C-alpha positions as semicolon CSV with decimal commas, in nm:
position;residue;x (nm);y (nm);z (nm)
1;P;1,170;2,554;1,812
2;D;0,883;2,658;2,037
3;L;0,766;2,419;2,307
4;G;0,400;2,341;2,245
5;G;0,421;2,492;1,897
6;V;0,142;2,431;1,649
7;F;0,242;2,331;1,298
8;T;0,048;2,275;0,977
9;Y;0,181;2,063;0,694
10;T;0,097;2,092;0,324
11;L;0,214;1,917;0,009
12;I;0,327;2,190;-0,229
13;A;0,425;2,202;-0,595
14;G;0,784;2,266;-0,693
15;D;1,115;2,090;-0,734
16;G;1,094;1,750;-0,567
17;G;0,713;1,740;-0,557
18;T;0,689;1,497;-0,848
19;D;0,476;1,241;-0,663
20;N;0,267;1,472;-0,440
21;G;-0,053;1,351;-0,611
22;L;-0,001;1,001;-0,469
23;F;-0,003;1,125;-0,108
24;S;-0,209;1,334;0,132
25;I;-0,140;1,483;0,474
26;S;-0,382;1,432;0,761
27;G;-0,274;1,637;1,063
28;N;0,092;1,548;1,088
29;V;0,072;1,209;0,910
30;L;0,173;1,151;0,548
31;R;-0,065;0,900;0,391
32;T;-0,066;0,725;0,056
33;T;-0,360;0,756;-0,182
34;A;-0,230;0,473;-0,404
35;S;-0,105;0,116;-0,392
36;F;0,265;0,082;-0,463
37;N;0,452;-0,192;-0,645
38;Y;0,828;-0,208;-0,586
39;E;0,890;-0,349;-0,933
40;D;0,714;-0,053;-1,100
41;Q;0,870;0,222;-0,888
42;N;1,060;0,195;-0,562
43;A;1,103;0,561;-0,460
44;Y;0,868;0,859;-0,452
45;S;0,944;1,227;-0,401
46;V;0,721;1,474;-0,215
47;R;0,766;1,839;-0,121
48;V;0,626;1,938;0,219
49;Q;0,577;2,281;0,367
50;S;0,555;2,329;0,744
51;R;0,412;2,650;0,890
52;D;0,420;2,739;1,259
53;Q;0,170;2,944;1,459
54;G;0,379;3,257;1,395
55;G;0,364;3,213;1,017
56;L;0,724;3,097;0,974
57;I;0,764;2,851;0,688
58;V;1,011;2,576;0,602
59;E;0,997;2,351;0,297
60;R;1,167;2,015;0,248
61;V;1,177;1,743;-0,014
62;Y;1,143;1,387;0,112
63;V;1,209;1,064;-0,074
64;I;0,989;0,774;0,034
65;S;1,147;0,436;-0,037
66;I;0,926;0,133;-0,097
67;A;1,040;-0,200;0,044
68;D;1,035;-0,509;-0,173
69;T;0,817;-0,789;-0,039
70;N;0,810;-1,153;-0,136
71;E;0,487;-1,200;-0,326
């Protein structure tokens, strides 16, 4: 970890990126591009790549859980 490091984040295809099309990344914030309904699907999987200013890369799969709300 570099203090003051600059990182870029990208949604990438691959194992775990099943739901990438429902999200976007703006700066360092993951945003949804869809409305979610807990009863239809309550978890989504995205694959994110992070690249630092030196070109080093790390990739991770994240599962986003949707909370059920009383409608």
